[in-house]
Amino acid sequence: MINIKNRSLVSITDYSKEEILRILDIAEDFEVNQRQKILSDYVVATLFFEPSTRTRLSFESAVQYLGGGIVGFASPDVSSVTKGESLKDTILTVSNYSDLIVMRNPMDGSARYASEVSPVPIINAGDGANQHPTQCLLDLYSIRKTQGKLDHLNIAMVGDLKYGRTVHSLVQALSLFNTTFHFVSPESLKMPSSVKTWVKKAGLEYHQYTDFKEVIPKADILYMTRIQGERFPDPLEYEKVKNAYILDNAMLENSKDSLKVLHPLPRVNEINEDVDDNPKAYYFQQAQNGVYVRQALIAAILGLKE
Ligand code: CP
């Protein structure tokens, strides 16, 4: 049993290993029995100050499968933020209309701030380049489902490791599970020291590469990421690295039979479409797993599952 009732989820480090594993177990139950109408008395708000397809729609789908109500906005353009309303006032107002707020915001630290001013729990749906804890939970779910375990795996992360909030959260969580990390990126997009410190503190190994191909045969999970043009202060720097890593089907020939290719999506060109029909491609099922995991998280935070 865990008690995450009424607690915000801002960073994956807010949860213990036991709490993470419990959410994954509850999500497994939702995968088997998705339409449990336990949320009929509840309203969830989704406030997206930054674009999203998977995170927002899977949260809204999760709430609707559970029989709950949804309010919110998909873009700040249709909110009073355009009139100059502050984040604090927005959160205090929306907390009057909902039991739980799911928020994505381009500013690092905005979710923590929102959680400090909000009378209802906040779920961070991505804050700038900082954290994406619910993506992390669905990534862990996908890894456990495909590999049968979370411990002692070789996890290769490829692409934008500097600005990629999904890999930051995932490294912190996997540091609880004796992972060996392989970080592949251009020099300018290396994993930040603050994240690598988590690996060191856990007494685990990480290896850094700029070449992509040598890592593929070692990997149990190949976690591809998009080079995120929108996060670069200098567009010319983006142009230099935007096509640094492109995975195609032929490159998977010498990979482990059990390898799965994950990607938080959206992809641009870092996974060639010829990979999509390879049984090792798992990124669309990974996105589907997001609904079960978000159902579990909402139900646990609202005290409906423990
Ligand atoms: N993985 C993810 O966060 O996708 P969206 O940006 O579409 O929500």
Short mmCIF file of C-alpha atoms and ligand atoms in Angstrom, two decimals:
data_model
loop_
_atom_site.label_atom_id
_atom_site.label_comp_id
_atom_site.label_asym_id
_atom_site.label_seq_id
_atom_site.Cartn_x
_atom_site.Cartn_y
_atom_site.Cartn_z
CA MET A 1 0.00 0.00 0.00
CA ILE A 2 1.17 3.51 -0.75
CA ASN A 3 -0.26 6.88 0.08
CA ILE A 4 0.03 9.39 -2.70
CA LYS A 5 -3.49 10.72 -2.13
CA ASN A 6 -3.67 14.50 -2.57
CA ARG A 7 0.05 14.75 -3.36
CA SER A 8 1.24 16.66 -6.43
CA LEU A 9 3.54 14.91 -8.91
CA VAL A 10 6.07 17.50 -10.08
CA SER A 11 9.24 15.43 -10.46
CA ILE A 12 9.62 11.67 -10.72
CA THR A 13 11.93 12.01 -7.70
CA ASP A 14 8.83 12.94 -5.66
CA TYR A 15 7.96 9.21 -5.70
CA SER A 16 9.79 6.36 -4.01
CA LYS A 17 10.60 3.14 -5.86
CA GLU A 18 7.70 1.49 -4.04
CA GLU A 19 5.30 4.24 -5.14
CA ILE A 20 6.46 4.03 -8.76
CA LEU A 21 6.00 0.24 -8.81
CA ARG A 22 2.55 0.52 -7.23
CA ILE A 23 1.41 2.97 -9.96
CA LEU A 24 2.66 0.51 -12.61
CA ASP A 25 0.72 -2.32 -10.93
CA ILE A 26 -2.48 -0.24 -10.80
CA ALA A 27 -1.93 0.63 -14.48
CA GLU A 28 -1.74 -3.09 -15.33
CA ASP A 29 -5.16 -3.48 -13.78
CA PHE A 30 -6.51 -0.63 -15.94
CA GLU A 31 -5.02 -2.25 -19.03
CA VAL A 32 -7.14 -5.33 -18.33
CA ASN A 33 -10.23 -3.42 -17.20
CA GLN A 34 -10.07 0.10 -18.60
CA ARG A 35 -13.67 1.28 -18.20
CA GLN A 36 -14.07 1.60 -14.44
CA LYS A 37 -16.48 4.48 -13.73
CA ILE A 38 -14.86 5.58 -10.50
CA LEU A 39 -14.51 9.27 -11.36
CA SER A 40 -18.15 10.23 -11.86
CA ASP A 41 -18.06 12.82 -9.04
CA TYR A 42 -14.77 14.39 -10.14
CA VAL A 43 -13.52 17.06 -12.52
CA VAL A 44 -9.95 17.20 -13.82
CA ALA A 45 -8.48 20.34 -15.41
CA THR A 46 -5.89 20.14 -18.21
CA LEU A 47 -4.00 23.42 -18.65
CA PHE A 48 -1.62 23.25 -21.61
CA PHE A 49 0.52 26.35 -22.09
CA GLU A 50 2.59 24.43 -24.67
CA PRO A 51 1.53 22.15 -27.57
CA SER A 52 0.79 18.47 -26.97
CA THR A 53 -0.93 15.58 -28.68
CA ARG A 54 -0.23 12.47 -26.58
CA THR A 55 -0.01 13.85 -23.07
CA ARG A 56 -3.12 16.02 -23.16
CA LEU A 57 -5.30 13.62 -25.14
CA SER A 58 -4.26 10.56 -23.14
CA PHE A 59 -4.99 12.38 -19.88
CA GLU A 60 -8.39 13.45 -21.21
CA SER A 61 -9.06 9.97 -22.53
CA ALA A 62 -8.06 8.51 -19.15
CA VAL A 63 -10.51 10.79 -17.32
CA GLN A 64 -13.31 9.99 -19.74
CA TYR A 65 -12.76 6.21 -19.52
CA LEU A 66 -13.09 6.65 -15.75
CA GLY A 67 -16.34 8.61 -16.14
CA GLY A 68 -14.98 11.96 -14.97
CA GLY A 69 -15.42 15.50 -16.30
CA ILE A 70 -12.75 17.60 -18.03
CA VAL A 71 -12.23 21.37 -18.18
CA GLY A 72 -9.23 23.25 -19.48
CA PHE A 73 -7.42 24.64 -22.49
CA ALA A 74 -5.09 23.24 -25.14
CA SER A 75 -3.34 26.56 -25.68
CA PRO A 76 -2.89 29.69 -23.55
CA ASP A 77 -4.18 31.71 -26.54
CA VAL A 78 -7.75 30.90 -25.53
CA SER A 79 -7.26 31.71 -21.83
CA SER A 80 -7.00 34.96 -19.86
CA VAL A 81 -3.22 34.50 -19.81
CA THR A 82 -3.35 36.52 -23.06
CA LYS A 83 -4.75 39.42 -20.98
CA GLY A 84 -1.78 39.21 -18.62
CA GLU A 85 -3.19 36.92 -15.92
CA SER A 86 -0.45 35.36 -13.81
CA LEU A 87 0.17 31.62 -13.38
CA LYS A 88 -0.73 31.92 -9.70
CA ASP A 89 -4.10 33.55 -10.43
CA THR A 90 -4.82 31.01 -13.17
CA ILE A 91 -4.10 28.08 -10.84
CA LEU A 92 -6.10 29.56 -7.93
CA THR A 93 -9.04 30.16 -10.26
CA VAL A 94 -9.00 26.74 -11.92
CA SER A 95 -8.68 25.02 -8.55
CA ASN A 96 -12.22 26.33 -7.89
CA TYR A 97 -13.46 24.32 -10.86
CA SER A 98 -11.57 21.04 -10.50
CA ASP A 99 -10.26 18.38 -8.11
CA LEU A 100 -6.90 17.97 -9.84
CA ILE A 101 -4.89 20.07 -12.30
CA VAL A 102 -2.71 18.63 -15.07
CA MET A 103 -0.39 21.35 -16.37
CA ARG A 104 2.20 21.67 -19.15
CA ASN A 105 4.19 24.88 -19.22
CA PRO A 106 7.34 25.90 -21.13
CA MET A 107 9.03 27.33 -18.00
CA ASP A 108 11.37 25.07 -15.98
CA GLY A 109 10.14 25.04 -12.37
CA SER A 110 6.62 26.27 -13.19
CA ALA A 111 5.02 23.00 -12.04
CA ARG A 112 6.75 23.16 -8.66
CA TYR A 113 5.59 26.77 -8.26
CA ALA A 114 2.03 25.81 -9.24
CA SER A 115 2.07 22.98 -6.68
CA GLU A 116 3.11 25.43 -3.96
CA VAL A 117 0.21 27.83 -4.61
CA SER A 118 -2.48 25.31 -5.55
CA PRO A 119 -5.06 24.00 -3.07
CA VAL A 120 -5.59 20.94 -5.32
CA PRO A 121 -2.88 18.50 -6.49
CA ILE A 122 -0.86 19.38 -9.59
CA ILE A 123 0.41 16.80 -12.09
CA ASN A 124 3.33 18.07 -14.12
CA ALA A 125 2.71 17.25 -17.79
CA GLY A 126 6.11 18.72 -18.76
CA ASP A 127 7.84 21.89 -17.56
CA GLY A 128 10.33 23.25 -20.08
CA ALA A 129 13.46 21.09 -20.34
CA ASN A 130 13.13 20.01 -16.72
CA GLN A 131 10.79 17.08 -16.00
CA HIS A 132 8.09 14.94 -17.61
CA PRO A 133 7.22 12.50 -14.80
CA THR A 134 4.09 10.97 -16.32
CA GLN A 135 5.99 10.19 -19.53
CA CYS A 136 8.57 8.58 -17.29
CA LEU A 137 5.96 6.36 -15.66
CA LEU A 138 4.62 5.20 -19.02
CA ASP A 139 8.18 4.59 -20.23
CA LEU A 140 8.85 2.43 -17.17
CA TYR A 141 5.58 0.60 -17.75
CA SER A 142 6.58 -0.05 -21.37
CA ILE A 143 10.06 -1.24 -20.40
CA ARG A 144 8.74 -3.60 -17.73
CA LYS A 145 6.04 -4.93 -20.05
CA THR A 146 8.42 -5.66 -22.91
CA GLN A 147 11.46 -6.85 -20.93
CA GLY A 148 9.62 -8.57 -18.06
CA LYS A 149 11.65 -6.58 -15.53
CA LEU A 150 13.16 -3.16 -14.79
CA ASP A 151 16.40 -4.25 -13.11
CA HIS A 152 19.80 -4.75 -14.73
CA LEU A 153 18.98 -3.51 -18.25
CA ASN A 154 21.18 -1.71 -20.78
CA ILE A 155 19.28 1.43 -21.72
CA ALA A 156 20.55 3.52 -24.64
CA MET A 157 19.23 7.10 -24.92
CA VAL A 158 19.82 8.86 -28.21
CA GLY A 159 19.46 12.46 -29.40
CA ASP A 160 18.71 15.59 -27.41
CA LEU A 161 19.85 14.63 -23.94
CA LYS A 162 20.44 18.23 -22.89
CA TYR A 163 16.95 19.68 -23.36
CA GLY A 164 15.03 16.37 -23.32
CA ARG A 165 12.87 16.39 -20.19
CA THR A 166 11.71 12.81 -20.83
CA VAL A 167 15.25 11.43 -20.57
CA HIS A 168 16.00 13.52 -17.48
CA SER A 169 13.05 11.98 -15.61
CA LEU A 170 13.78 8.50 -16.96
CA VAL A 171 17.44 8.49 -15.87
CA GLN A 172 16.45 9.52 -12.36
CA ALA A 173 13.84 6.75 -12.13
CA LEU A 174 16.00 4.04 -13.71
CA SER A 175 18.79 4.87 -11.28
CA LEU A 176 16.60 2.98 -8.77
CA PHE A 177 16.85 -0.18 -10.89
CA ASN A 178 20.55 -0.99 -11.39
CA THR A 179 20.53 0.25 -14.98
CA THR A 180 23.61 0.57 -17.20
CA PHE A 181 23.16 3.77 -19.21
CA HIS A 182 24.45 4.53 -22.72
CA PHE A 183 24.08 8.22 -23.61
CA VAL A 184 24.40 9.05 -27.32
CA SER A 185 24.32 12.70 -28.34
CA PRO A 186 26.19 15.42 -30.18
CA GLU A 187 28.77 17.16 -27.98
CA SER A 188 26.47 20.19 -27.69
CA LEU A 189 23.52 18.11 -26.41
CA LYS A 190 25.13 15.90 -23.75
CA MET A 191 23.23 14.75 -20.68
CA PRO A 192 23.46 17.51 -18.02
CA SER A 193 25.81 16.89 -15.08
CA SER A 194 22.90 17.38 -12.66
CA VAL A 195 21.22 14.30 -14.16
CA LYS A 196 24.40 12.22 -14.40
CA THR A 197 24.91 12.86 -10.69
CA TRP A 198 21.87 10.68 -9.99
CA VAL A 199 23.57 7.78 -11.78
CA LYS A 200 26.83 8.30 -9.89
CA LYS A 201 25.05 8.59 -6.53
CA ALA A 202 23.34 5.26 -7.22
CA GLY A 203 26.76 3.69 -7.88
CA LEU A 204 25.82 2.87 -11.49
CA GLU A 205 27.69 3.15 -14.79
CA TYR A 206 27.05 5.47 -17.68
CA HIS A 207 28.90 5.61 -20.99
CA GLN A 208 28.82 8.55 -23.38
CA TYR A 209 29.08 8.35 -27.17
CA THR A 210 28.70 10.51 -30.21
CA ASP A 211 28.53 7.49 -32.57
CA PHE A 212 25.20 5.81 -32.67
CA LYS A 213 25.82 2.46 -34.38
CA GLU A 214 28.19 0.93 -31.81
CA VAL A 215 25.55 1.18 -29.09
CA ILE A 216 22.70 -0.66 -30.83
CA PRO A 217 23.96 -4.27 -30.29
CA LYS A 218 24.39 -3.63 -26.54
CA ALA A 219 20.94 -2.22 -25.90
CA ASP A 220 17.85 -3.81 -24.35
CA ILE A 221 15.99 -0.55 -24.94
CA LEU A 222 16.86 2.02 -27.59
CA TYR A 223 15.18 5.23 -26.46
CA MET A 224 15.21 7.65 -29.39
CA THR A 225 14.42 11.35 -28.90
CA ARG A 226 13.72 14.29 -31.17
CA ILE A 227 16.24 17.10 -31.46
CA GLN A 228 13.99 19.88 -30.18
CA GLY A 229 14.43 22.94 -32.37
CA GLU A 230 12.10 24.96 -30.15
CA ARG A 231 14.49 24.73 -27.16
CA PHE A 232 17.64 26.04 -28.89
CA PRO A 233 18.53 29.68 -28.13
CA ASP A 234 20.44 29.84 -31.46
CA PRO A 235 18.67 28.39 -34.56
CA LEU A 236 22.05 27.93 -36.32
CA GLU A 237 23.11 25.50 -33.57
CA TYR A 238 19.94 23.49 -34.21
CA GLU A 239 20.70 23.35 -37.95
CA LYS A 240 24.11 21.78 -37.19
CA VAL A 241 22.68 18.81 -35.22
CA LYS A 242 19.10 18.36 -36.40
CA ASN A 243 19.86 15.23 -38.48
CA ALA A 244 22.55 13.82 -36.20
CA TYR A 245 20.85 10.44 -35.62
CA ILE A 246 18.44 8.70 -37.98
CA LEU A 247 17.54 5.09 -37.17
CA ASP A 248 16.60 2.84 -40.09
CA ASN A 249 15.60 -0.81 -40.25
CA ALA A 250 18.96 -2.08 -41.53
CA MET A 251 20.66 -0.66 -38.44
CA LEU A 252 18.64 -3.04 -36.23
CA GLU A 253 20.04 -6.19 -37.89
CA ASN A 254 22.65 -6.89 -35.19
CA SER A 255 20.47 -5.85 -32.28
CA LYS A 256 19.27 -8.18 -29.50
CA ASP A 257 16.13 -10.23 -30.31
CA SER A 258 14.49 -8.71 -27.23
CA LEU A 259 15.36 -5.09 -28.16
CA LYS A 260 12.52 -2.59 -28.21
CA VAL A 261 12.74 0.86 -29.78
CA LEU A 262 10.98 3.50 -27.69
CA HIS A 263 10.40 7.17 -28.44
CA PRO A 264 8.26 9.60 -26.41
CA LEU A 265 7.08 11.08 -29.74
CA PRO A 266 6.48 13.23 -31.69
CA ARG A 267 9.19 12.10 -34.10
CA VAL A 268 10.39 14.21 -36.97
CA ASN A 269 12.95 12.17 -38.90
CA GLU A 270 15.01 10.39 -36.24
CA ILE A 271 13.24 7.08 -36.85
CA ASN A 272 12.78 6.15 -40.48
CA GLU A 273 9.26 4.91 -41.27
CA ASP A 274 10.73 1.58 -42.43
CA VAL A 275 11.29 0.76 -38.72
CA ASP A 276 7.55 1.02 -37.98
CA ASP A 277 6.75 -2.51 -39.20
CA ASN A 278 9.67 -4.09 -37.36
CA PRO A 279 8.40 -5.99 -34.27
CA LYS A 280 11.12 -4.17 -32.31
CA ALA A 281 9.33 -0.84 -32.86
CA TYR A 282 7.24 -0.15 -29.75
CA TYR A 283 6.62 3.61 -29.76
CA PHE A 284 2.93 3.58 -30.67
CA GLN A 285 2.13 0.90 -28.06
CA GLN A 286 4.21 3.01 -25.65
CA ALA A 287 1.86 5.96 -26.30
CA GLN A 288 -1.13 3.67 -25.73
CA ASN A 289 0.30 2.61 -22.37
CA GLY A 290 0.10 6.28 -21.40
CA VAL A 291 -3.65 6.03 -20.95
CA TYR A 292 -3.44 3.14 -18.42
CA VAL A 293 -0.65 4.83 -16.48
CA ARG A 294 -2.48 8.16 -16.34
CA GLN A 295 -5.68 6.41 -15.21
CA ALA A 296 -3.66 4.82 -12.40
CA LEU A 297 -2.07 8.09 -11.40
CA ILE A 298 -5.31 10.08 -11.36
CA ALA A 299 -7.09 7.34 -9.39
CA ALA A 300 -4.25 7.12 -6.83
CA ILE A 301 -3.95 10.89 -6.35
CA LEU A 302 -7.69 11.23 -5.88
CA GLY A 303 -7.59 8.40 -3.31
CA LEU A 304 -9.68 5.99 -5.40
CA LYS A 305 -6.94 3.34 -5.67
CA GLU A 306 -4.12 2.61 -3.28
N1 CP B 1 5.45 12.50 -25.36
C1 CP B 1 4.86 13.70 -25.32
O1 CP B 1 4.98 14.45 -24.35
O2 CP B 1 4.12 13.98 -26.44
P1 CP B 1 3.23 15.28 -26.62
O3 CP B 1 4.18 16.46 -26.69
O4 CP B 1 2.49 15.08 -27.91
O5 CP B 1 2.33 15.40 -25.43
#
